[in-house]
Amino acid sequence: MPRSPEHTLLVTGAAVAAAGTTVRAEALAVRGDRIVHVGTEEEARAALGGRGGHIDEELTLDGGLVHPGFVDAHCHPVMYGQALAWVDLRPERVPDIDTLVEVLREAARELPAGVPVRGFGYEHRRLAEGRHPSCHDLDRVADDREVYVMNASGHGGVVNSHTLRTCRITAGTPSPEGGSIGHFENGEPDGQLWDAACDLLTGPAGVKIGNHGPNFHLSEPEDIMADHLLRAQEVFLAAGVTTIGDAQVSRREMETYLRARSDGSLRMRVSAYLTSALLDTALELGAVRGFGDDLFRVQGVKFYADGTLGGWTAYFPEGYAADCCHHGQLYHSVEEYAEIVRRAHAAGLQTATHAQSPYAIGMVLDAIEKAQADRPRDDMRHRVEHSGLPTDEQIERMGALAVVPVMQPQHHLRTGDGTLTAIGAMGHRYNPAGRCAGAGVPVVFSSDAPVAPPAPLEAVSAAATRRTVLGTVLGDESLRLPVEAGLHAHTGAAASALHREHEVGALAPGMLADFCVLDADPLTVATDELAGIRVRETWIGGSRAWSLRG
């Protein structure tokens, strides 16, 4: 519930953190939804009217740490809620294709006839067979309804033969620009649909985004969409996340957020990046950066340069180390991409472009440099999403162009070994946060949920150790980011990437009272134990939004 402008809150009994520093205070004073003082308990009481004055609410904690609410600058909450409602196919649960089929069969038995069977999170390189399932594998689940398993990358997956027939995908169906349809050696489709080919799954009346990204915008009823958002918010809040950047908003997500904003069920702060398929619409409507309020706003536009490392669709002109004939793909030609970036920039819209390979990152930097030369604009903070494999020279260019790399350390934690297999020794540079920081380029962290769960402290630990789930240490020490810097990357720096640094990401007078209460101080816990720190409570705007106690 929103607080009245005069409601006062005093937080004591725990250290109050300045994220990413060793600075600690003993009390926090809040009036309405804003912080008015951070300091000693006596000072905080005085800021609220003195020891003899009335304070509406006192939160007296038993130790722990009051920490700025984490900011997840790149994630997909509605898609995450959708994935949580699907069958869990993560490697921890599904070690091989036979198990995958059986888990899906069990789910199918619980569903009414005709209802699609959908699963999320399989990683083909961690299946015992070392390959993707095929349509024939999924036919063993059901042959009278859709069966769809989405890869952990979120950039595509596999469908059964029934779905291929329903979508009219045959041996003669061409792969669309920016996407690919998989085939058996005999030319028949094998069920794989990647990147722009996912448009084929959304039905005639569904959201279509063409070659502007992987289409995960499957049509579902309003009440189901509301449930997806509620389910996702619960997980984000439990992780201490108070503000997010939704990095691909279509009509589906926009309608869901606006309904939640209207009915009071939107409990987090959301900055929306519209899919670039909506660029013309945004320009026609004049939906400039920052359109909205403190709870929900349109922040910019999401673009794609290349695909994903997990699905081998990131673009390498020279081919993959594991297959020199496989190159991945670009979503747009260099010229087309540069033009749509120019148009967004000229209108004052911040751009956020998915780019993994050095080629794709260079394509983004070239387009931004040209757009700025054509129409100089201050403080745009154009973003490179993932920025998985920038060269040292490209990192220097990011600094010169004031471009922000938005990384996900949990990606190299989970898929770093597969990346080494795919692209060879270059994979040791995956997510070079330390190199960026060393070059003076601000590093931003995020989860990319559902690709990884919202778990900021796991991300900070992954960046500091660069150790994968299989125990491989990626690269040398220069690529690591210390814990203090990692905490800033998931708070203040992430807030700045959303142009919200004057509102969230820190605990200081005038800031929104968004904070979480941690069981322990991340700066006093061993790096490999950071992920085990529990979040006790999460507060937004001076109101408790989530509690471990329920």
XYZ file of C-alpha atoms in Angstrom:
550
model
C 0.000 0.000 0.000
C 1.350 3.502 -0.818
C 2.371 5.504 2.219
C 0.882 8.896 3.011
C 3.404 11.681 2.373
C 3.765 12.236 6.122
C 4.063 8.628 7.285
C 7.355 8.229 9.159
C 9.515 5.108 9.464
C 12.632 4.601 11.550
C 14.880 1.592 10.833
C 17.355 0.586 13.551
C 19.131 -2.485 14.879
C 21.166 -3.299 11.773
C 23.984 -1.728 9.824
C 22.856 0.472 6.906
C 25.015 0.011 3.820
C 26.284 2.312 1.146
C 26.394 -0.349 -1.567
C 29.815 -1.185 -2.916
C 31.637 0.596 -0.078
C 32.557 -0.181 3.517
C 30.548 2.828 4.736
C 27.964 1.757 7.317
C 25.455 3.746 9.358
C 23.240 2.695 12.273
C 19.812 4.046 11.327
C 17.614 5.045 8.416
C 14.807 7.643 8.557
C 11.959 7.679 6.014
C 9.099 10.097 5.456
C 6.465 9.035 2.952
C 8.302 7.096 0.239
C 11.615 8.968 0.569
C 14.685 8.707 2.752
C 15.296 11.817 4.852
C 18.383 10.780 6.824
C 21.041 8.071 7.134
C 23.292 8.198 10.183
C 23.178 7.596 13.901
C 19.933 6.599 15.568
C 19.862 9.910 17.398
C 20.277 11.872 14.167
C 17.628 9.775 12.399
C 15.128 10.346 15.210
C 15.852 14.053 15.129
C 15.211 14.119 11.375
C 11.742 12.669 12.066
C 10.870 15.095 14.829
C 13.096 14.240 17.760
C 12.973 11.666 20.565
C 9.797 13.185 21.937
C 8.133 13.418 18.538
C 5.762 10.887 16.990
C 7.165 8.226 14.680
C 4.505 6.163 12.942
C 6.514 2.972 12.521
C 9.760 1.597 13.893
C 11.486 -1.352 12.256
C 13.866 -2.686 14.881
C 16.040 -5.395 13.371
C 18.108 -8.044 15.065
C 21.389 -7.498 13.282
C 21.924 -8.022 9.574
C 22.379 -5.366 6.926
C 19.994 -2.818 5.427
C 21.124 -2.715 1.800
C 19.909 -0.672 -1.172
C 17.339 -2.618 -3.162
C 19.069 -4.422 -6.002
C 18.456 -3.193 -9.535
C 18.154 -5.797 -12.294
C 18.739 -3.719 -15.408
C 18.068 -6.486 -17.950
C 15.460 -9.187 -17.389
C 12.137 -10.430 -18.730
C 9.727 -10.679 -15.772
C 6.589 -11.677 -17.670
C 8.521 -14.277 -19.635
C 10.107 -15.432 -16.366
C 6.709 -15.933 -14.764
C 5.677 -17.826 -17.882
C 8.771 -20.056 -17.656
C 8.084 -20.745 -13.971
C 4.630 -21.994 -14.971
C 6.125 -24.342 -17.562
C 7.785 -27.704 -16.950
C 11.211 -27.342 -15.339
C 13.815 -28.785 -17.726
C 16.980 -27.412 -16.151
C 20.086 -29.673 -16.179
C 19.777 -30.275 -12.453
C 16.472 -32.056 -13.120
C 16.870 -33.357 -16.670
C 20.190 -35.124 -17.382
C 19.189 -36.786 -20.668
C 16.533 -36.791 -23.383
C 14.684 -39.839 -22.059
C 14.225 -38.061 -18.723
C 13.152 -34.898 -20.520
C 10.480 -36.879 -22.378
C 9.257 -38.600 -19.228
C 9.061 -35.341 -17.242
C 6.998 -33.809 -20.045
C 4.770 -36.893 -20.233
C 4.033 -36.599 -16.513
C 3.054 -32.960 -17.008
C 0.890 -33.827 -20.010
C -1.099 -36.320 -17.936
C -2.133 -33.470 -15.617
C -3.298 -31.191 -18.444
C -6.694 -31.155 -20.181
C -6.811 -32.529 -23.713
C -5.417 -30.147 -26.300
C -3.607 -27.865 -23.839
C 0.009 -27.285 -24.976
C 2.833 -28.991 -23.091
C 5.645 -26.466 -22.646
C 8.967 -26.683 -20.866
C 11.854 -24.316 -20.235
C 15.535 -24.490 -19.410
C 17.112 -27.474 -21.159
C 20.787 -27.092 -22.090
C 21.681 -29.430 -24.913
C 25.404 -29.575 -24.100
C 24.588 -30.757 -20.594
C 22.257 -33.513 -21.784
C 23.945 -36.919 -21.838
C 23.415 -37.114 -25.618
C 25.100 -33.741 -26.145
C 22.431 -32.637 -28.619
C 19.073 -30.936 -28.841
C 15.978 -33.125 -28.617
C 14.240 -33.506 -31.965
C 10.607 -33.322 -33.016
C 10.554 -37.124 -32.998
C 11.721 -37.182 -29.365
C 8.905 -34.805 -28.459
C 6.389 -36.870 -30.431
C 6.843 -39.444 -27.652
C 5.278 -36.868 -25.285
C 2.210 -36.173 -27.417
C 1.294 -36.195 -31.080
C -2.128 -34.528 -30.767
C -1.152 -31.165 -29.283
C 1.705 -28.661 -29.175
C 4.848 -29.725 -27.340
C 7.466 -26.981 -27.074
C 10.702 -26.983 -25.097
C 12.529 -23.678 -24.889
C 16.294 -23.657 -24.593
C 17.801 -22.041 -21.485
C 19.056 -19.197 -23.693
C 15.471 -18.121 -24.424
C 16.369 -17.718 -28.087
C 14.491 -20.728 -29.355
C 13.952 -24.416 -28.847
C 12.241 -27.481 -30.253
C 8.641 -28.401 -31.141
C 6.991 -31.706 -31.942
C 5.698 -32.822 -35.347
C 2.138 -31.779 -34.514
C 3.326 -28.191 -34.034
C 5.346 -28.260 -37.238
C 2.208 -29.303 -39.112
C 0.036 -26.716 -37.350
C 2.525 -23.950 -38.167
C 2.898 -25.300 -41.731
C 6.642 -25.745 -41.425
C 7.949 -28.150 -44.059
C 11.230 -29.010 -45.734
C 10.533 -26.164 -48.145
C 9.909 -23.487 -45.532
C 12.762 -20.959 -45.731
C 14.452 -19.684 -42.610
C 13.360 -16.090 -42.005
C 15.802 -13.203 -41.880
C 17.388 -13.189 -38.443
C 16.312 -16.736 -37.624
C 16.776 -20.379 -38.508
C 14.726 -23.559 -38.897
C 16.602 -26.768 -38.118
C 16.646 -29.755 -40.471
C 17.560 -33.416 -40.463
C 20.091 -34.614 -43.037
C 17.223 -35.587 -45.350
C 16.008 -31.966 -45.376
C 12.915 -32.465 -43.215
C 12.478 -30.025 -40.302
C 13.867 -31.431 -37.038
C 11.744 -29.232 -34.784
C 14.366 -26.591 -33.946
C 13.255 -22.955 -34.274
C 15.726 -20.216 -33.435
C 15.591 -16.449 -33.019
C 13.321 -14.799 -35.621
C 11.881 -18.211 -36.578
C 10.054 -18.189 -33.219
C 7.559 -15.791 -34.834
C 6.042 -18.893 -36.424
C 4.792 -20.072 -33.008
C 2.651 -17.100 -32.002
C -0.314 -17.767 -34.290
C -1.987 -15.509 -36.855
C -3.338 -13.016 -34.284
C -0.358 -13.127 -31.930
C 2.526 -10.706 -31.428
C 4.875 -10.618 -34.415
C 8.302 -9.007 -34.224
C 9.952 -10.211 -37.433
C 13.726 -9.969 -37.417
C 13.706 -7.786 -34.293
C 14.408 -10.574 -31.799
C 13.437 -14.014 -30.561
C 9.686 -14.129 -30.129
C 8.708 -15.425 -26.691
C 5.477 -13.405 -26.669
C 3.030 -16.320 -26.772
C -0.615 -15.326 -26.497
C -2.393 -16.231 -23.254
C -5.533 -14.924 -21.479
C -5.304 -11.788 -19.325
C -5.674 -13.668 -16.044
C -2.835 -16.021 -16.986
C -0.601 -13.077 -17.913
C -1.408 -11.433 -14.568
C -0.447 -14.658 -12.794
C 2.864 -14.764 -14.687
C 3.741 -11.267 -13.475
C 2.665 -11.942 -9.892
C 4.700 -15.146 -9.793
C 7.797 -13.425 -11.154
C 7.529 -10.447 -8.819
C 7.483 -12.762 -5.807
C 10.838 -14.251 -6.838
C 12.451 -10.889 -7.627
C 11.317 -9.405 -4.322
C 12.536 -12.472 -2.424
C 15.967 -11.806 -3.955
C 15.951 -8.191 -2.747
C 15.347 -6.758 -6.230
C 13.210 -3.604 -6.172
C 13.705 -2.130 -9.668
C 13.982 -3.899 -13.000
C 14.527 -3.111 -16.659
C 12.295 -5.248 -18.867
C 14.521 -5.724 -21.877
C 11.900 -6.639 -24.487
C 8.410 -5.235 -24.173
C 5.791 -6.007 -26.785
C 2.071 -5.289 -26.744
C 1.685 -8.352 -24.517
C 3.970 -7.041 -21.775
C 2.745 -3.445 -22.050
C -0.866 -4.497 -21.536
C 0.108 -6.704 -18.597
C 2.065 -3.955 -16.857
C -0.602 -1.310 -17.404
C -3.318 -3.569 -16.010
C -1.141 -4.341 -12.987
C -0.347 -0.641 -12.537
C -4.069 0.120 -12.607
C -5.232 -2.624 -10.226
C -2.405 -2.163 -7.728
C -0.706 -5.524 -8.303
C 2.495 -4.012 -9.746
C 4.789 -4.182 -6.718
C 8.155 -3.362 -8.310
C 9.521 -0.422 -10.259
C 9.710 -1.223 -13.973
C 11.596 0.548 -16.747
C 10.425 -0.801 -20.099
C 12.503 -1.175 -23.256
C 10.161 -1.586 -26.215
C 11.054 -4.182 -28.818
C 12.494 -2.411 -31.844
C 9.612 -3.903 -33.849
C 7.595 -1.117 -32.172
C 10.025 1.686 -33.025
C 7.744 3.224 -35.669
C 4.808 3.115 -33.250
C 6.854 4.684 -30.454
C 8.019 7.487 -32.731
C 4.500 8.117 -34.013
C 3.185 8.330 -30.438
C 6.065 10.463 -29.220
C 6.876 7.924 -26.492
C 10.121 9.567 -25.454
C 12.535 8.360 -22.784
C 11.115 8.456 -19.269
C 7.447 8.450 -20.304
C 5.570 7.251 -17.200
C 6.059 7.533 -13.441
C 8.144 6.179 -10.552
C 6.464 2.777 -10.782
C 6.258 2.141 -14.531
C 7.920 4.018 -17.351
C 9.046 3.561 -20.940
C 12.813 3.990 -20.947
C 14.057 3.118 -24.409
C 14.160 0.574 -27.232
C 15.610 -2.948 -27.314
C 17.510 -4.035 -30.422
C 19.310 -7.228 -31.451
C 22.557 -7.418 -33.377
C 23.339 -11.144 -33.203
C 22.020 -14.240 -31.438
C 23.043 -16.240 -28.393
C 26.186 -18.099 -27.402
C 24.078 -20.802 -25.740
C 22.253 -21.577 -28.962
C 25.265 -21.035 -31.238
C 23.509 -18.156 -32.983
C 25.907 -15.387 -31.895
C 27.664 -14.241 -35.066
C 31.260 -15.271 -35.825
C 32.204 -14.633 -39.464
C 35.184 -16.964 -39.157
C 33.004 -19.774 -37.783
C 32.799 -21.522 -34.426
C 35.815 -23.365 -33.047
C 33.643 -26.462 -32.710
C 32.346 -26.137 -36.302
C 34.100 -23.796 -38.712
C 31.147 -24.020 -41.109
C 28.734 -22.671 -38.482
C 28.655 -18.875 -38.168
C 25.525 -17.921 -36.235
C 23.559 -14.981 -37.536
C 22.804 -11.285 -37.515
C 19.272 -10.000 -37.080
C 19.798 -7.068 -39.447
C 22.231 -6.044 -42.109
C 24.822 -3.563 -40.892
C 23.095 -0.788 -42.860
C 19.585 -1.589 -41.622
C 20.740 -1.783 -38.009
C 22.620 1.523 -38.208
C 19.521 3.217 -39.624
C 17.137 2.085 -36.895
C 19.636 3.083 -34.205
C 20.000 6.490 -35.883
C 16.245 7.026 -35.820
C 15.902 6.071 -32.160
C 18.862 8.212 -31.145
C 17.621 11.216 -33.114
C 14.314 10.995 -31.218
C 16.107 10.877 -27.862
C 15.360 7.220 -27.154
C 18.021 5.255 -25.303
C 18.998 2.119 -27.190
C 19.792 -1.255 -25.626
C 21.253 -3.740 -28.117
C 21.849 -7.428 -27.581
C 25.348 -8.208 -28.891
C 27.592 -11.112 -27.934
C 30.368 -11.601 -30.487
C 33.150 -9.096 -31.181
C 31.698 -8.552 -34.663
C 28.240 -7.737 -33.289
C 29.616 -5.469 -30.563
C 31.655 -3.589 -33.165
C 28.525 -3.219 -35.288
C 26.737 -1.610 -32.314
C 29.571 0.769 -31.496
C 29.866 1.831 -35.149
C 26.144 2.593 -35.323
C 26.157 4.607 -32.081
C 29.228 6.556 -33.137
C 27.604 7.448 -36.452
C 24.290 8.371 -34.802
C 26.078 10.688 -32.393
C 28.051 12.280 -35.224
C 24.826 12.930 -37.171
C 22.912 14.236 -34.140
C 25.034 14.939 -31.052
C 23.136 14.225 -27.823
C 24.474 14.350 -24.280
C 24.022 11.606 -21.683
C 22.221 9.028 -23.822
C 23.868 6.059 -22.086
C 23.259 3.732 -25.008
C 23.669 0.145 -23.833
C 25.229 -3.070 -25.112
C 23.250 -5.936 -23.630
C 25.296 -9.000 -22.571
C 28.424 -7.603 -24.227
C 29.827 -11.087 -23.869
C 33.087 -10.918 -25.804
C 34.267 -7.325 -26.346
C 37.899 -6.882 -27.311
C 40.109 -4.545 -25.286
C 39.892 -2.015 -28.121
C 36.093 -2.197 -28.061
C 36.070 -1.654 -24.303
C 38.106 1.514 -24.843
C 35.578 2.609 -27.490
C 32.729 2.040 -25.046
C 34.431 4.433 -22.663
C 34.972 7.043 -25.356
C 31.347 6.801 -26.542
C 29.886 6.622 -23.002
C 28.292 3.285 -23.893
C 27.237 1.045 -21.004
C 27.903 -2.733 -21.055
C 25.121 -4.634 -19.254
C 26.454 -8.078 -18.334
C 25.110 -11.239 -16.666
C 27.808 -13.070 -14.674
C 25.376 -15.916 -14.019
C 25.641 -16.735 -17.727
C 29.319 -17.630 -17.520
C 28.642 -19.381 -14.215
C 26.119 -21.715 -15.854
C 27.244 -21.958 -19.471
C 30.914 -20.984 -19.461
C 32.066 -24.534 -20.193
C 29.709 -24.812 -23.151
C 30.994 -21.478 -24.429
C 34.581 -22.771 -24.314
C 33.507 -25.812 -26.318
C 31.708 -23.642 -28.868
C 34.229 -20.874 -29.493
C 37.485 -22.129 -27.994
C 39.976 -20.099 -25.956
C 38.119 -16.850 -26.682
C 35.502 -18.123 -24.228
C 37.863 -17.368 -21.350
C 37.107 -13.664 -21.946
C 33.364 -14.170 -21.536
C 31.927 -11.244 -19.531
C 35.205 -9.354 -18.966
C 33.832 -7.144 -16.185
C 37.260 -6.579 -14.625
C 38.734 -5.355 -17.906
C 35.836 -2.915 -18.310
C 36.285 -1.552 -14.799
C 40.020 -1.268 -15.332
C 39.371 0.854 -18.429
C 37.014 3.148 -16.520
C 33.892 1.755 -18.199
C 30.993 1.406 -15.738
C 29.880 -2.216 -15.454
C 26.225 -3.096 -14.932
C 24.949 -6.479 -13.741
C 21.602 -8.150 -14.324
C 20.073 -11.626 -14.432
C 18.402 -11.883 -17.853
C 15.743 -13.943 -16.035
C 14.533 -16.491 -17.035
C 17.943 -17.350 -18.519
C 19.197 -17.179 -14.923
C 17.171 -16.610 -11.761
C 17.193 -13.189 -10.115
C 20.000 -13.725 -7.591
C 22.174 -10.588 -7.342
C 24.585 -11.997 -4.775
C 25.170 -15.088 -6.929
C 25.980 -12.743 -9.828
C 28.417 -10.727 -7.692
C 30.123 -13.937 -6.564
C 30.328 -15.275 -10.134
C 32.004 -12.084 -11.330
C 34.516 -12.174 -8.493
C 35.500 -15.836 -8.894
C 34.764 -16.506 -12.593
C 34.270 -20.160 -11.674
C 31.664 -22.163 -13.605
C 29.253 -24.692 -12.115
C 31.613 -27.420 -13.347
C 34.587 -25.830 -11.575
C 36.377 -24.262 -14.541
C 37.982 -20.875 -13.822
C 37.586 -18.581 -16.818
C 40.458 -16.299 -17.741
C 42.947 -14.514 -15.539
C 42.571 -12.204 -12.570
C 42.254 -9.081 -14.734
C 38.802 -10.256 -15.819
C 37.441 -10.574 -12.283
C 35.440 -7.867 -10.548
C 35.873 -7.448 -6.766
C 32.801 -7.875 -4.577
C 32.575 -4.170 -3.700
C 32.457 -3.231 -7.385
C 30.031 -6.054 -8.116
C 27.580 -4.768 -5.504
C 27.726 -1.326 -7.120
C 27.189 -2.940 -10.537
C 23.894 -4.384 -9.249
C 22.740 -1.194 -7.506
C 24.020 2.289 -8.349
C 25.529 1.473 -11.747
C 22.427 -0.489 -12.770
C 20.222 2.413 -11.668
C 22.318 4.747 -13.818
C 21.875 2.441 -16.829
C 18.123 3.003 -16.373
C 18.592 6.774 -15.898
C 17.260 6.330 -12.339
C 20.357 6.987 -10.244
C 18.685 9.946 -8.501
C 15.843 7.694 -7.305
C 17.109 4.165 -6.633
C 20.287 2.157 -6.120
C 21.511 3.937 -2.991
C 20.343 4.845 0.509
C 20.682 8.602 0.877
C 18.443 11.601 1.634
C 16.038 12.305 -1.210
C 16.205 8.761 -2.645
C 13.217 6.461 -2.776
C 13.094 4.228 0.316
C 13.749 0.987 -1.558
C 15.867 -1.435 0.453
C 16.316 -5.049 1.457
C 17.437 -6.567 4.737
C 20.212 -9.147 4.394
C 21.198 -11.758 6.965
C 24.867 -10.846 6.628
C 27.175 -8.204 5.207
C 28.465 -9.294 1.755
C 31.804 -7.624 2.476
C 32.462 -9.885 5.475
C 31.436 -13.212 3.916
C 33.684 -15.465 1.838
C 33.158 -14.779 -1.864
C 32.010 -18.306 -2.666
C 29.422 -18.087 0.142
C 27.759 -14.870 -1.024
C 24.884 -16.653 -2.737
C 23.936 -18.200 0.589
C 23.131 -14.866 2.238
C 19.386 -14.739 2.834
C 17.110 -11.786 2.169
C 14.844 -11.270 5.196
C 12.664 -8.442 3.897
C 12.267 -6.186 0.884
C 10.816 -2.663 1.147
C 9.706 -0.381 -1.681
C 8.827 3.262 -1.135
C 8.927 2.844 2.640
C 6.460 -0.078 2.609
C 7.227 -3.752 3.179
C 6.774 -5.538 -0.149
C 8.040 -8.987 0.847
C 9.095 -10.810 3.991
C 10.716 -14.169 4.633
C 8.113 -14.615 7.363
C 5.342 -14.316 4.766
